[in-house]
Amino acid sequence: LTRSLVPSAPAALRALPPPVAVGVLHTTRPLHTTQQSLAPLPPLPEKGGEVRHGLIPEEFFQFLYPKTGVTGPYMLGTGLLLYFLSKEIYVINHETVAAACILTVIIYGIKKFGADVAAFADKLNEEKMAAAVAMKNEAIQTLQTAIEEEKKEQWRVEGRSFLFDAKRNNIAMLLETNYRERLLMVYNEVKKRLDYQVAMQNLRRQKEQEHMIQWVEKNVVQSITPQQQKESIAKCILDLKALSKSAHAAV
Amino acid sequence: MNLNFFDQFSSPSLLGIPLILIAMMFPALLLPSPGNRWINNRLSTLQLWFINLITKQLMIPLDKKGHKWALILTSLMMFLLLTNLLGLLPYTFTPTTQLSMNLALAFPLWLATLLTGLRNQPSVSLGHLLPEGTPTLLIPALILIETTSLLIRPLALGVRLTANLTAGHLLIQLISTATTTLMTTMPVVSLLTLAVLLLLTILEVAVAMIQAYVFVLLLSLYLQENI
């Protein structure tokens, strides 16, 4: 197909690769330049031609009416029939009886079932139309729903600023919280360092105190001579005795 | 026109020109061709609905390969139906009363089904000659019988259609002759025969439709066996 189309095309078109060339050729082909003869078709008439006795069109009766009146065509028919019968152009034989029977059956069938069959045919057409109309309505409904949805979305867009403010506040709070936390952390760290120094000083003082007390005690104990020890012990005993006497007296 | 009973079955000709072809092609004139409209008139709608019905009925038992036969079977059905029904009108010639025509329809179609079966799935086609579960002793006899029944099928198809329609038409002629003859001498008996004739006509209408359907149905069954 490309080989048949492309050689007749201009050189610029031929320069393109064949698939693209064919596509370009198709899109640049003029479309719908003439009124299509197929559409729109004239609508079908609502009813068929008027027929009398199921066979003879009404136009025949109208045609004979000016000259012969209402009974004209019937006279013509009867006369023709009698002519054929009397001149034996139509011979009455067994086929006549058979014809009478089959015509009876046919006419009975048409009279009994004709209307039903016509209604059935109409129903088939109606169903076809109804299906197409239903599809069309459904498509319209879908599109209208889509329009409603779109309008709602547009309304929602108006509230966008509130959403952004809320988000902005949220973020600011998060940042604030984070800052405060870090501040706290710094404070705690500094306090820990200072506490350490204080504890060190306290410990040093405590140790110095303890050491001094120990040294004083050691020196005092060393300075106590044995003589002094005996004297102090005797004094203590005398004091205790005196105390006990006073205690006995008190009791 | 003085007719003997078999003039209705002779191939029609006018001044030596055979009219059989026109007689066969005439039913096609009665079918409206579907126009390029979406909603048609009642006759076209009914025709379309009817043809769809027949085609679906015939094609449901067949698989995809058998759907190639849809056109020929449906058009055969429409042809036979219309030809048979039109033949019931007085002074009409029914082509399907001619054995030559019916065999010409039955034989090639049956042979086509047979050859399709033998070509594509020979063992399955030949396997149909022996029904399942037959006792071993009966096998040779049964194969012969089944082969005979297979080979007699086209004859059966053709002769069935011919015989039914010819017999029906002949009966109509005979009874209507009786009615006509008795009308002058014993009118009451003539009325009785007329009643019989009415019933017979209704039967013939039914037979016309059923025979067409049976012909096509049997062909589709042979196709199902062999496709």
Short mmCIF file of N, CA and C in Angstrom, two decimals, chain A residues 38-125:
data_model
loop_
_atom_site.label_atom_id
_atom_site.label_comp_id
_atom_site.label_asym_id
_atom_site.label_seq_id
_atom_site.Cartn_x
_atom_site.Cartn_y
_atom_site.Cartn_z
N LEU A 38 -25.74 9.28 0.75
CA LEU A 38 -26.45 8.26 1.53
C LEU A 38 -27.24 8.87 2.69
N ALA A 39 -26.81 10.01 3.18
CA ALA A 39 -27.48 10.55 4.38
C ALA A 39 -27.76 12.02 4.20
N PRO A 40 -28.76 12.67 4.75
CA PRO A 40 -29.83 11.98 5.47
C PRO A 40 -30.86 11.40 4.52
N LEU A 41 -31.34 10.21 4.83
CA LEU A 41 -32.35 9.57 3.99
C LEU A 41 -33.69 10.21 4.27
N PRO A 42 -34.55 10.24 3.26
CA PRO A 42 -35.89 10.74 3.57
C PRO A 42 -36.60 9.77 4.50
N PRO A 43 -37.41 10.27 5.41
CA PRO A 43 -38.03 9.37 6.39
C PRO A 43 -39.04 8.46 5.71
N LEU A 44 -39.20 7.25 6.27
CA LEU A 44 -40.20 6.32 5.74
C LEU A 44 -41.59 6.87 6.03
N PRO A 45 -42.53 6.64 5.11
CA PRO A 45 -43.88 7.09 5.41
C PRO A 45 -44.46 6.30 6.58
N GLU A 46 -45.34 6.96 7.34
CA GLU A 46 -45.87 6.35 8.55
C GLU A 46 -46.71 5.13 8.24
N LYS A 47 -47.58 5.24 7.23
CA LYS A 47 -48.45 4.12 6.87
C LYS A 47 -48.23 3.75 5.42
N GLY A 48 -48.50 2.51 5.10
CA GLY A 48 -48.42 2.07 3.71
C GLY A 48 -49.56 2.62 2.90
N GLY A 49 -49.51 2.32 1.61
CA GLY A 49 -50.58 2.82 0.75
C GLY A 49 -51.92 2.22 1.13
N GLU A 50 -52.96 3.01 0.97
CA GLU A 50 -54.31 2.51 1.30
C GLU A 50 -54.71 1.44 0.31
N VAL A 51 -55.28 0.34 0.82
CA VAL A 51 -55.64 -0.79 -0.03
C VAL A 51 -57.05 -1.21 0.35
N ARG A 52 -57.85 -1.50 -0.70
CA ARG A 52 -59.19 -1.98 -0.39
C ARG A 52 -59.25 -3.48 -0.64
N HIS A 53 -59.89 -4.21 0.25
CA HIS A 53 -60.00 -5.67 0.17
C HIS A 53 -58.63 -6.31 0.13
N GLY A 54 -57.64 -5.66 0.68
CA GLY A 54 -56.32 -6.28 0.82
C GLY A 54 -55.53 -6.40 -0.45
N LEU A 55 -56.13 -6.06 -1.61
CA LEU A 55 -55.43 -6.30 -2.86
C LEU A 55 -55.37 -5.08 -3.75
N ILE A 56 -56.50 -4.35 -3.82
CA ILE A 56 -56.61 -3.32 -4.86
C ILE A 56 -56.34 -1.98 -4.23
N PRO A 57 -55.39 -1.23 -4.79
CA PRO A 57 -55.08 0.06 -4.19
C PRO A 57 -56.24 1.02 -4.33
N GLU A 58 -56.29 1.92 -3.36
CA GLU A 58 -57.37 2.89 -3.29
C GLU A 58 -57.37 3.82 -4.50
N GLU A 59 -56.16 4.01 -5.05
CA GLU A 59 -56.05 4.94 -6.19
C GLU A 59 -56.88 4.48 -7.37
N PHE A 60 -57.06 3.15 -7.51
CA PHE A 60 -57.86 2.62 -8.61
C PHE A 60 -59.30 3.07 -8.48
N PHE A 61 -59.82 3.00 -7.27
CA PHE A 61 -61.20 3.42 -7.04
C PHE A 61 -61.35 4.91 -7.27
N GLN A 62 -60.34 5.69 -6.81
CA GLN A 62 -60.39 7.12 -7.03
C GLN A 62 -60.30 7.45 -8.50
N PHE A 63 -59.53 6.61 -9.23
CA PHE A 63 -59.37 6.85 -10.67
C PHE A 63 -60.70 6.67 -11.40
N LEU A 64 -61.47 5.64 -10.98
CA LEU A 64 -62.73 5.37 -11.70
C LEU A 64 -63.89 6.19 -11.17
N TYR A 65 -63.68 6.83 -9.99
CA TYR A 65 -64.82 7.50 -9.36
C TYR A 65 -65.48 8.58 -10.22
N PRO A 66 -64.70 9.46 -10.88
CA PRO A 66 -65.38 10.54 -11.63
C PRO A 66 -66.30 10.00 -12.72
N LYS A 67 -65.87 8.89 -13.38
CA LYS A 67 -66.67 8.42 -14.51
C LYS A 67 -67.80 7.49 -14.09
N THR A 68 -67.52 6.64 -13.11
CA THR A 68 -68.48 5.57 -12.82
C THR A 68 -69.04 5.61 -11.41
N GLY A 69 -68.58 6.56 -10.58
CA GLY A 69 -69.12 6.62 -9.24
C GLY A 69 -68.54 5.54 -8.34
N VAL A 70 -69.28 5.28 -7.25
CA VAL A 70 -68.75 4.39 -6.21
C VAL A 70 -68.81 2.94 -6.65
N THR A 71 -69.86 2.55 -7.37
CA THR A 71 -70.03 1.14 -7.71
C THR A 71 -69.26 0.74 -8.94
N GLY A 72 -68.63 1.71 -9.61
CA GLY A 72 -67.96 1.43 -10.87
C GLY A 72 -66.97 0.29 -10.84
N PRO A 73 -65.95 0.35 -9.94
CA PRO A 73 -64.96 -0.72 -9.95
C PRO A 73 -65.57 -2.09 -9.64
N TYR A 74 -66.59 -2.10 -8.78
CA TYR A 74 -67.18 -3.40 -8.45
C TYR A 74 -67.90 -3.98 -9.65
N MET A 75 -68.59 -3.11 -10.40
CA MET A 75 -69.27 -3.57 -11.63
C MET A 75 -68.24 -4.11 -12.59
N LEU A 76 -67.11 -3.38 -12.71
CA LEU A 76 -66.05 -3.82 -13.60
C LEU A 76 -65.57 -5.20 -13.20
N GLY A 77 -65.32 -5.38 -11.90
CA GLY A 77 -64.82 -6.67 -11.43
C GLY A 77 -65.81 -7.79 -11.71
N THR A 78 -67.05 -7.54 -11.34
CA THR A 78 -68.06 -8.60 -11.54
C THR A 78 -68.19 -8.92 -13.02
N GLY A 79 -68.22 -7.86 -13.83
CA GLY A 79 -68.37 -8.09 -15.27
C GLY A 79 -67.23 -8.90 -15.83
N LEU A 80 -66.01 -8.55 -15.43
CA LEU A 80 -64.83 -9.29 -15.90
C LEU A 80 -64.94 -10.75 -15.51
N LEU A 81 -65.29 -10.96 -14.23
CA LEU A 81 -65.37 -12.33 -13.72
C LEU A 81 -66.39 -13.15 -14.51
N LEU A 82 -67.56 -12.55 -14.71
CA LEU A 82 -68.62 -13.27 -15.42
C LEU A 82 -68.22 -13.52 -16.87
N TYR A 83 -67.53 -12.54 -17.42
CA TYR A 83 -67.05 -12.70 -18.80
C TYR A 83 -66.12 -13.89 -18.91
N PHE A 84 -65.13 -13.95 -17.97
CA PHE A 84 -64.19 -15.06 -18.02
C PHE A 84 -64.88 -16.39 -17.82
N LEU A 85 -65.88 -16.39 -16.91
CA LEU A 85 -66.56 -17.66 -16.62
C LEU A 85 -67.43 -18.09 -17.78
N SER A 86 -68.18 -17.13 -18.33
CA SER A 86 -69.16 -17.55 -19.34
C SER A 86 -68.46 -17.93 -20.63
N LYS A 87 -67.40 -17.23 -20.97
CA LYS A 87 -66.70 -17.57 -22.20
C LYS A 87 -65.71 -18.70 -22.01
N GLU A 88 -65.69 -19.20 -20.81
CA GLU A 88 -64.77 -20.29 -20.47
C GLU A 88 -63.32 -19.93 -20.78
N ILE A 89 -63.04 -18.65 -20.61
CA ILE A 89 -61.61 -18.27 -20.65
C ILE A 89 -60.96 -18.76 -19.38
N TYR A 90 -61.72 -18.67 -18.28
CA TYR A 90 -61.32 -19.35 -17.06
C TYR A 90 -62.23 -20.54 -16.86
N VAL A 91 -61.67 -21.74 -16.89
CA VAL A 91 -62.48 -22.95 -16.78
C VAL A 91 -62.57 -23.34 -15.32
N ILE A 92 -63.77 -23.69 -14.88
CA ILE A 92 -63.90 -24.18 -13.50
C ILE A 92 -63.54 -25.65 -13.50
N ASN A 93 -62.45 -25.94 -12.81
CA ASN A 93 -62.06 -27.34 -12.67
C ASN A 93 -61.62 -27.56 -11.23
N HIS A 94 -60.93 -28.65 -11.01
CA HIS A 94 -60.58 -28.98 -9.62
C HIS A 94 -59.69 -27.91 -9.00
N GLU A 95 -58.91 -27.26 -9.86
CA GLU A 95 -58.02 -26.22 -9.30
C GLU A 95 -58.82 -25.09 -8.66
N THR A 96 -60.01 -24.84 -9.18
CA THR A 96 -60.80 -23.77 -8.58
C THR A 96 -61.11 -24.06 -7.13
N VAL A 97 -61.54 -25.32 -6.90
CA VAL A 97 -61.85 -25.69 -5.52
C VAL A 97 -60.61 -25.59 -4.64
N ALA A 98 -59.48 -26.09 -5.20
CA ALA A 98 -58.24 -26.01 -4.42
C ALA A 98 -57.87 -24.57 -4.16
N ALA A 99 -58.09 -23.71 -5.17
CA ALA A 99 -57.79 -22.29 -4.99
C ALA A 99 -58.66 -21.70 -3.90
N ALA A 100 -59.95 -22.06 -3.92
CA ALA A 100 -60.85 -21.54 -2.89
C ALA A 100 -60.34 -21.93 -1.51
N CYS A 101 -59.89 -23.19 -1.37
CA CYS A 101 -59.43 -23.63 -0.04
C CYS A 101 -58.20 -22.89 0.40
N ILE A 102 -57.20 -22.80 -0.48
CA ILE A 102 -55.95 -22.16 -0.03
C ILE A 102 -56.18 -20.69 0.23
N LEU A 103 -57.07 -20.06 -0.56
CA LEU A 103 -57.34 -18.65 -0.31
C LEU A 103 -58.05 -18.47 1.02
N THR A 104 -58.97 -19.40 1.35
CA THR A 104 -59.63 -19.33 2.66
C THR A 104 -58.60 -19.38 3.77
N VAL A 105 -57.67 -20.35 3.63
CA VAL A 105 -56.67 -20.50 4.69
C VAL A 105 -55.83 -19.23 4.80
N ILE A 106 -55.42 -18.70 3.64
CA ILE A 106 -54.54 -17.52 3.67
C ILE A 106 -55.27 -16.33 4.30
N ILE A 107 -56.50 -16.11 3.84
CA ILE A 107 -57.22 -14.94 4.34
C ILE A 107 -57.52 -15.08 5.82
N TYR A 108 -57.88 -16.30 6.23
CA TYR A 108 -58.13 -16.52 7.66
C TYR A 108 -56.86 -16.22 8.47
N GLY A 109 -55.73 -16.72 7.96
CA GLY A 109 -54.47 -16.49 8.67
C GLY A 109 -54.14 -15.02 8.80
N ILE A 110 -54.32 -14.30 7.68
CA ILE A 110 -53.97 -12.87 7.71
C ILE A 110 -54.88 -12.12 8.65
N LYS A 111 -56.20 -12.43 8.57
CA LYS A 111 -57.12 -11.69 9.43
C LYS A 111 -56.85 -11.96 10.89
N LYS A 112 -56.50 -13.21 11.19
CA LYS A 112 -56.35 -13.55 12.60
C LYS A 112 -55.03 -13.04 13.15
N PHE A 113 -53.93 -13.25 12.39
CA PHE A 113 -52.61 -12.99 12.96
C PHE A 113 -51.96 -11.73 12.42
N GLY A 114 -52.62 -11.06 11.48
CA GLY A 114 -51.97 -9.93 10.83
C GLY A 114 -51.57 -8.84 11.80
N ALA A 115 -52.54 -8.44 12.64
CA ALA A 115 -52.27 -7.33 13.54
C ALA A 115 -51.16 -7.70 14.52
N ASP A 116 -51.17 -8.95 15.00
CA ASP A 116 -50.14 -9.36 15.96
C ASP A 116 -48.76 -9.31 15.34
N VAL A 117 -48.69 -9.78 14.08
CA VAL A 117 -47.37 -9.79 13.43
C VAL A 117 -46.88 -8.37 13.23
N ALA A 118 -47.82 -7.48 12.83
CA ALA A 118 -47.41 -6.08 12.64
C ALA A 118 -46.94 -5.48 13.95
N ALA A 119 -47.67 -5.78 15.04
CA ALA A 119 -47.27 -5.26 16.34
C ALA A 119 -45.90 -5.80 16.73
N PHE A 120 -45.65 -7.08 16.41
CA PHE A 120 -44.36 -7.67 16.74
C PHE A 120 -43.24 -6.97 16.01
N ALA A 121 -43.48 -6.72 14.69
CA ALA A 121 -42.44 -6.03 13.91
C ALA A 121 -42.19 -4.64 14.48
N ASP A 122 -43.30 -3.95 14.84
CA ASP A 122 -43.14 -2.61 15.43
C ASP A 122 -42.37 -2.69 16.74
N LYS A 123 -42.67 -3.76 17.50
CA LYS A 123 -41.98 -3.90 18.79
C LYS A 123 -40.49 -4.08 18.59
N LEU A 124 -40.11 -4.87 17.58
CA LEU A 124 -38.68 -5.08 17.31
C LEU A 124 -38.00 -3.75 17.02
N ASN A 125 -38.66 -2.95 16.17
CA ASN A 125 -38.07 -1.66 15.84
C ASN A 125 -38.02 -0.75 17.05
#
